[in-house]
């Protein structure tokens, strides 16, 4: 009974619940992307992720040629609290079964 | 309430708060409230060489990269501060302040509407 | 709502412990205000007495007096207690008049605008 209730998917956040303890992809405002293991979340999409890889994409303008240079900066963080108001989308891991 | 409770348990530990204006401030978590406003003590602005992206122009109206440098300079004389919850992007958490099992249980309880 | 009671203000996240102190208020547009906190509420709306804006351009700075300011909480990024012994800026900084700092600000803005304009012109030419 309890397991049936746990696995029922009725609303969007139910899909996030099923991703607990799995690696998810999060797209954020200001050209940021995160990949990490989901340890906690709430209804605002505040989250705690573990083993996080953040990718930031920046566009700079070359001083001489005025050409756009697209750069990506990567870093890893052991544990990160992410405030929900910056979240654009969350993608659960692909299941092949 | 999940994260409010979580951060309350974290009081006294060192965290790095990264703001939406690309400023990062490290300090001891002094207190937190229901809006996730944060008070930090013994604050210092995080080394910008380590986080080069911290000095790029953000969604806000920083006039230039230089402006953020000046704010970093300014940060030096502030020893403790109140940060409005709404301007926080991330909080880097100390690994010893993360109990994964506890977080999973609390999250499932919260998801059930607890 | 559990807003701070008088006995626990120093342990709470309320701004009560900052009342009547000289503070730095960093705003969302990057401006830095200095002043004495006289009142606040749960939104972090704040009343600053003897407020001034500290404008810094390169090695120049100026504190422009503003008077009594009521700041809408939404625009507050950070409120910091100033370490009064260390408030002084680095010795390389020079205090200048308001007119001078405004000139410097304008020049700086024009320099950054120029970069944007040049880029737009290059796009117009469509070099590809």
Short mmCIF file of C-alpha atoms in Angstrom, two decimals:
data_model
loop_
_atom_site.label_atom_id
_atom_site.label_comp_id
_atom_site.label_asym_id
_atom_site.label_seq_id
_atom_site.Cartn_x
_atom_site.Cartn_y
_atom_site.Cartn_z
CA UNK A 1 0.00 0.00 0.00
CA UNK A 2 2.66 2.41 1.07
CA UNK A 3 4.88 1.47 -1.85
CA UNK A 4 2.00 2.03 -4.26
CA UNK A 5 1.54 5.50 -2.89
CA UNK A 6 5.27 6.19 -3.04
CA UNK A 7 5.59 5.28 -6.72
CA UNK A 8 2.43 7.00 -7.96
CA UNK A 9 3.17 9.90 -10.30
CA UNK A 10 0.40 12.47 -10.16
CA UNK A 11 2.22 15.78 -10.34
CA UNK A 12 5.55 17.10 -11.65
CA UNK A 13 7.31 16.99 -8.30
CA UNK A 14 6.54 13.26 -7.98
CA UNK A 15 9.06 12.68 -10.75
CA UNK A 16 11.66 14.54 -8.74
CA UNK A 17 10.84 12.44 -5.69
CA UNK A 18 11.63 9.34 -7.74
CA UNK A 19 15.05 10.87 -8.54
CA UNK A 20 16.15 11.03 -4.90
CA UNK A 21 19.64 9.60 -4.53
CA UNK A 22 20.09 9.63 -8.31
CA UNK A 23 22.23 11.91 -10.46
CA UNK A 24 20.12 14.62 -12.04
CA UNK A 25 20.71 17.47 -14.46
CA UNK A 26 19.62 20.97 -13.42
CA UNK A 27 19.54 23.97 -15.72
CA UNK A 28 19.71 27.31 -13.95
CA UNK A 29 19.34 30.98 -14.84
CA UNK A 30 22.39 32.92 -16.01
CA UNK A 31 23.74 30.06 -18.16
CA UNK A 32 24.56 27.61 -15.43
CA UNK A 33 24.13 23.86 -15.47
CA UNK A 34 24.56 21.38 -12.64
CA UNK A 35 24.94 17.63 -12.53
CA UNK A 36 24.79 15.97 -9.15
CA UNK A 37 23.18 13.46 -6.85
CA UNK A 38 19.87 14.67 -5.44
CA UNK A 39 19.81 14.40 -1.65
CA UNK A 40 16.95 16.75 -0.72
CA UNK A 41 14.39 19.10 -2.28
CA UNK A 42 11.22 20.97 -1.33
CA UNK A 43 8.19 22.43 -3.13
CA UNK A 44 10.16 25.55 -4.20
CA UNK A 45 12.75 23.29 -5.88
CA UNK A 46 15.33 24.29 -3.33
CA UNK A 47 17.74 21.34 -3.42
CA UNK A 48 20.81 19.80 -1.90
CA UNK A 49 23.03 18.09 -4.44
CA UNK A 50 26.14 15.99 -3.84
CA UNK A 51 29.26 15.51 -6.02
CA UNK A 52 28.17 18.47 -8.07
CA UNK A 53 29.68 19.51 -11.36
CA UNK A 54 28.81 23.06 -12.37
CA UNK A 55 29.27 24.36 -15.89
CA UNK A 56 29.04 28.11 -16.48
CA UNK A 57 28.88 29.44 -20.01
CA UNK A 58 30.10 32.99 -20.54
CA UNK A 59 30.36 35.11 -23.64
CA UNK A 60 33.19 37.59 -23.75
CA UNK A 61 33.96 40.15 -26.39
CA UNK A 62 37.52 40.24 -27.66
CA UNK A 63 39.11 43.66 -27.11
CA UNK A 64 40.67 43.80 -30.55
CA UNK A 65 38.50 41.88 -32.97
CA UNK A 66 35.23 42.43 -31.12
CA UNK A 67 34.46 38.78 -31.73
CA UNK A 68 32.38 36.80 -29.30
CA UNK A 69 34.34 34.22 -27.36
CA UNK A 70 32.22 31.54 -25.73
CA UNK A 71 33.88 30.04 -22.66
CA UNK A 72 32.74 27.30 -20.36
CA UNK A 73 34.05 27.11 -16.80
CA UNK A 74 33.76 23.85 -14.89
CA UNK A 75 34.17 23.21 -11.20
CA UNK A 76 33.13 20.56 -8.72
CA UNK A 77 31.62 21.08 -5.28
CA UNK A 78 31.12 18.27 -2.70
CA UNK A 79 27.74 19.47 -1.41
CA UNK A 80 25.68 22.37 -2.67
CA UNK A 81 22.41 23.92 -1.56
CA UNK A 82 20.68 25.38 -4.62
CA UNK A 83 18.00 28.02 -4.20
CA UNK A 84 14.88 27.02 -6.15
CA UNK A 85 14.12 30.41 -7.69
CA UNK A 86 17.07 30.03 -10.08
CA UNK A 87 16.00 26.64 -11.42
CA UNK A 88 14.79 26.48 -15.01
CA UNK A 89 14.46 22.72 -15.39
CA UNK A 90 15.33 19.43 -13.77
CA UNK A 91 15.96 16.29 -15.77
CA UNK A 92 15.95 12.90 -14.06
CA UNK A 93 18.44 10.20 -15.09
CA UNK A 94 17.56 8.25 -18.21
CA UNK A 95 16.22 4.83 -17.40
CA UNK A 96 17.05 2.17 -19.92
CA UNK A 97 14.91 -0.57 -18.37
CA UNK B 1 10.43 24.00 6.50
CA UNK B 2 12.91 21.30 5.48
CA UNK B 3 15.73 23.65 4.56
CA UNK B 4 14.99 26.06 7.39
CA UNK B 5 15.43 23.15 9.84
CA UNK B 6 18.46 21.91 7.96
CA UNK B 7 20.23 25.28 8.09
CA UNK B 8 19.37 25.71 11.75
CA UNK B 9 21.30 22.52 12.44
CA UNK B 10 24.20 23.91 10.45
CA UNK B 11 24.63 26.97 12.69
CA UNK B 12 28.24 27.33 13.87
CA UNK B 13 29.74 25.71 10.77
CA UNK B 14 31.62 27.45 8.01
CA UNK B 15 29.77 27.85 4.71
CA UNK B 16 30.30 29.71 1.46
CA UNK B 17 27.29 31.68 0.27
CA UNK B 18 27.28 32.46 -3.44
CA UNK B 19 25.03 35.31 -4.45
CA UNK B 20 23.18 35.98 -7.69
CA UNK B 21 25.47 38.97 -8.24
CA UNK B 22 28.44 36.55 -8.39
CA UNK B 23 29.81 37.61 -5.04
CA UNK B 24 30.86 34.72 -2.80
CA UNK B 25 31.17 35.19 0.94
CA UNK B 26 32.64 32.67 3.32
CA UNK B 27 31.81 32.78 7.00
CA UNK B 28 30.48 31.02 10.05
CA UNK B 29 26.73 30.50 9.84
CA UNK B 30 25.35 32.53 12.73
CA UNK B 31 21.63 32.16 12.12
CA UNK B 32 18.90 31.60 9.55
CA UNK B 33 15.17 32.38 9.43
CA UNK B 34 12.12 31.02 7.61
CA UNK B 35 12.88 33.07 4.48
CA UNK B 36 16.37 31.56 4.48
CA UNK B 37 17.86 34.96 5.21
CA UNK B 38 21.33 34.23 6.52
CA UNK B 39 23.63 35.89 9.00
CA UNK B 40 27.34 35.18 8.69
CA UNK B 41 30.16 35.96 11.12
CA UNK B 42 33.90 36.27 10.50
CA UNK B 43 33.11 36.87 6.87
CA UNK B 44 35.67 37.03 4.12
CA UNK B 45 35.18 37.35 0.41
CA UNK B 46 36.29 34.24 -1.39
CA UNK B 47 39.54 34.39 -3.34
CA UNK B 48 38.59 35.44 -6.83
CA UNK B 49 41.54 33.67 -8.49
CA UNK B 50 40.00 30.40 -7.45
CA UNK B 51 36.62 31.33 -8.86
CA UNK B 52 37.32 33.35 -11.99
CA UNK B 53 33.65 33.29 -12.99
CA UNK B 54 32.81 35.16 -9.79
CA UNK B 55 33.94 38.38 -11.36
CA UNK B 56 31.92 38.16 -14.53
CA UNK B 57 28.93 40.36 -15.14
CA UNK B 58 25.75 38.86 -13.82
CA UNK B 59 22.03 39.25 -14.51
CA UNK B 60 22.07 42.38 -12.43
CA UNK B 61 23.17 45.71 -13.62
CA UNK B 62 26.83 45.64 -12.63
CA UNK B 63 28.38 48.23 -14.82
CA UNK B 64 31.61 46.42 -15.46
CA UNK B 65 33.86 43.68 -14.19
CA UNK B 66 35.77 46.38 -12.30
CA UNK B 67 32.73 47.28 -10.26
CA UNK B 68 32.60 43.83 -8.72
CA UNK B 69 36.27 44.09 -7.82
CA UNK B 70 35.51 47.22 -5.89
CA UNK B 71 32.76 45.49 -4.02
CA UNK B 72 35.23 42.76 -3.13
CA UNK B 73 37.54 45.47 -1.81
CA UNK B 74 34.73 46.91 0.17
CA UNK B 75 33.87 43.54 1.66
CA UNK B 76 37.11 43.57 3.59
CA UNK B 77 35.85 45.88 6.29
CA UNK B 78 32.63 43.96 6.93
CA UNK B 79 33.15 41.35 9.65
CA UNK B 80 29.59 40.08 9.89
CA UNK B 81 26.59 40.48 7.67
CA UNK B 82 22.95 39.76 6.95
CA UNK B 83 22.25 38.30 3.51
CA UNK B 84 18.74 38.46 2.12
CA UNK B 85 17.56 34.94 1.24
CA UNK B 86 16.24 36.00 -2.17
CA UNK B 87 19.71 36.97 -3.46
CA UNK B 88 21.32 33.61 -2.67
CA UNK B 89 22.19 31.34 -5.59
CA UNK B 90 24.09 28.56 -3.79
CA UNK B 91 25.38 27.66 -0.38
CA UNK B 92 28.42 25.39 -0.34
CA UNK B 93 27.95 23.00 2.55
CA UNK B 94 30.62 21.37 4.71
CA UNK B 95 30.61 17.59 4.01
CA UNK B 96 30.46 16.86 7.76
CA UNK B 97 27.26 18.89 7.90
CA UNK B 98 25.42 16.65 5.44
CA UNK B 99 23.68 13.52 6.72
CA UNK B 100 22.38 11.94 3.54
CA UNK B 101 20.01 9.44 5.20
CA UNK B 102 18.48 12.17 7.34
CA UNK B 103 17.97 14.39 4.29
CA UNK B 104 16.29 11.59 2.31
CA UNK B 105 13.87 10.85 5.14
CA UNK B 106 13.06 14.52 5.69
CA UNK B 107 12.52 15.03 1.96
CA UNK B 108 10.11 12.06 1.70
CA UNK B 109 8.21 13.33 4.73
CA UNK B 110 7.99 16.80 3.21
CA UNK B 111 6.86 15.37 -0.16
CA UNK B 112 3.99 13.55 1.54
CA UNK B 113 2.81 16.98 2.66
CA UNK B 114 4.25 16.69 6.15
CA UNK C 1 5.38 34.06 13.10
CA UNK C 2 8.40 33.73 15.26
CA UNK C 3 9.94 37.13 14.84
CA UNK C 4 12.71 37.73 17.31
CA UNK C 5 11.70 38.35 20.86
CA UNK C 6 13.84 40.72 22.91
CA UNK C 7 15.69 37.90 24.69
CA UNK C 8 17.07 36.18 21.60
CA UNK C 9 17.76 39.04 19.21
CA UNK C 10 21.46 38.41 19.21
CA UNK C 11 20.99 34.80 18.22
CA UNK C 12 18.35 35.43 15.58
CA UNK C 13 18.58 36.38 11.95
CA UNK C 14 16.70 39.59 12.63
CA UNK C 15 18.33 42.90 11.93
CA UNK C 16 17.66 43.96 15.54
CA UNK C 17 21.27 43.51 16.57
CA UNK C 18 22.24 46.04 13.87
CA UNK C 19 19.92 48.81 15.17
CA UNK C 20 21.68 52.15 15.76
CA UNK C 21 24.89 50.86 14.20
CA UNK C 22 26.73 52.14 11.18
CA UNK C 23 26.14 49.73 8.33
CA UNK C 24 26.97 49.02 4.74
CA UNK C 25 23.93 48.22 2.61
CA UNK C 26 24.72 46.64 -0.74
CA UNK C 27 21.89 47.06 -3.23
CA UNK C 28 20.93 44.89 -6.18
CA UNK C 29 22.12 47.51 -8.67
CA UNK C 30 25.58 47.41 -7.07
CA UNK C 31 25.30 50.66 -5.15
CA UNK C 32 26.77 50.82 -1.69
CA UNK C 33 25.02 52.87 0.96
CA UNK C 34 26.41 53.73 4.38
CA UNK C 35 24.23 54.85 7.25
CA UNK C 36 22.83 54.19 10.69
CA UNK C 37 20.01 51.63 10.87
CA UNK C 38 17.04 53.10 12.71
CA UNK C 39 14.26 50.67 11.75
CA UNK C 40 13.50 47.51 9.74
CA UNK C 41 10.78 44.91 9.20
CA UNK C 42 10.41 41.28 8.09
CA UNK C 43 10.97 42.16 4.41
CA UNK C 44 14.29 43.77 5.26
CA UNK C 45 12.82 47.17 4.44
CA UNK C 46 15.23 49.45 6.24
CA UNK C 47 15.43 53.02 7.46
CA UNK C 48 18.92 54.52 7.22
CA UNK C 49 19.73 57.79 8.94
CA UNK C 50 22.60 59.99 7.75
CA UNK C 51 22.81 57.81 4.68
CA UNK C 52 25.40 58.38 2.00
CA UNK C 53 26.34 56.57 -1.17
CA UNK C 54 29.97 55.55 -1.52
CA UNK C 55 30.91 55.81 -5.16
CA UNK C 56 34.20 54.22 -6.14
CA UNK C 57 35.79 54.68 -9.56
CA UNK C 58 39.32 53.32 -9.90
CA UNK C 59 41.33 54.82 -7.05
CA UNK C 60 38.88 57.65 -6.49
CA UNK C 61 35.97 57.66 -4.12
CA UNK C 62 33.34 59.98 -2.73
CA UNK C 63 30.67 59.69 -0.05
CA UNK C 64 27.63 61.53 -1.37
CA UNK C 65 25.24 62.56 1.42
CA UNK C 66 21.65 61.43 0.90
CA UNK C 67 19.87 62.16 4.18
CA UNK C 68 17.16 59.84 5.51
CA UNK C 69 16.53 56.82 3.29
CA UNK C 70 13.78 54.19 3.45
CA UNK C 71 15.02 51.25 1.41
CA UNK C 72 12.67 48.68 -0.05
CA UNK C 73 13.80 45.25 1.17
CA UNK C 74 13.59 43.65 -2.25
CA UNK C 75 16.60 45.65 -3.38
CA UNK C 76 18.83 44.69 -0.49
CA UNK C 77 21.57 42.17 -1.22
CA UNK C 78 23.53 42.38 1.98
CA UNK C 79 23.70 44.41 5.15
CA UNK C 80 27.05 44.39 6.85
CA UNK C 81 28.25 45.79 10.13
CA UNK C 82 31.21 48.03 9.51
CA UNK C 83 34.38 47.28 11.37
CA UNK C 84 34.91 50.86 12.49
CA UNK C 85 38.62 50.36 13.11
CA UNK C 86 39.11 49.11 9.60
CA UNK C 87 36.54 51.15 7.74
CA UNK C 88 39.25 53.27 6.13
CA UNK C 89 39.81 52.40 2.52
CA UNK C 90 43.27 51.38 1.29
CA UNK C 91 45.75 54.31 1.36
CA UNK C 92 45.92 54.31 -2.44
CA UNK C 93 42.34 55.60 -2.57
CA UNK C 94 41.81 59.33 -2.96
CA UNK C 95 38.74 61.18 -1.80
CA UNK C 96 37.40 63.56 -4.43
CA UNK C 97 34.43 65.90 -4.80
CA UNK C 98 31.02 64.76 -5.99
CA UNK C 99 31.46 66.55 -9.32
CA UNK C 100 34.76 64.80 -9.87
CA UNK C 101 33.46 61.33 -9.06
CA UNK C 102 30.46 61.86 -11.36
CA UNK C 103 32.84 62.78 -14.17
CA UNK C 104 34.91 59.67 -13.54
CA UNK C 105 31.75 57.55 -13.43
CA UNK C 106 30.59 58.95 -16.75
CA UNK C 107 33.94 58.29 -18.40
CA UNK C 108 33.93 54.72 -17.13
CA UNK C 109 30.41 54.12 -18.39
CA UNK C 110 31.25 55.53 -21.80
CA UNK C 111 34.26 53.23 -22.08
CA UNK C 112 32.15 50.12 -21.42
CA UNK C 113 29.36 51.34 -23.70
CA UNK C 114 31.88 51.79 -26.50
CA UNK C 115 32.75 48.10 -26.38
CA UNK C 116 29.08 47.18 -26.79
CA UNK C 117 28.56 49.63 -29.64
CA UNK C 118 31.60 48.38 -31.53
CA UNK C 119 30.30 44.84 -31.25
CA UNK C 120 26.95 45.90 -32.68
CA UNK C 121 28.64 47.60 -35.62
CA UNK C 122 30.67 44.49 -36.35
CA UNK C 123 27.50 42.39 -36.29
CA UNK C 124 25.94 44.77 -38.76
CA UNK C 125 28.85 44.20 -41.14
CA UNK C 126 28.27 40.44 -40.85
CA UNK C 127 31.86 39.39 -41.35
CA UNK C 128 31.01 35.72 -41.87
#
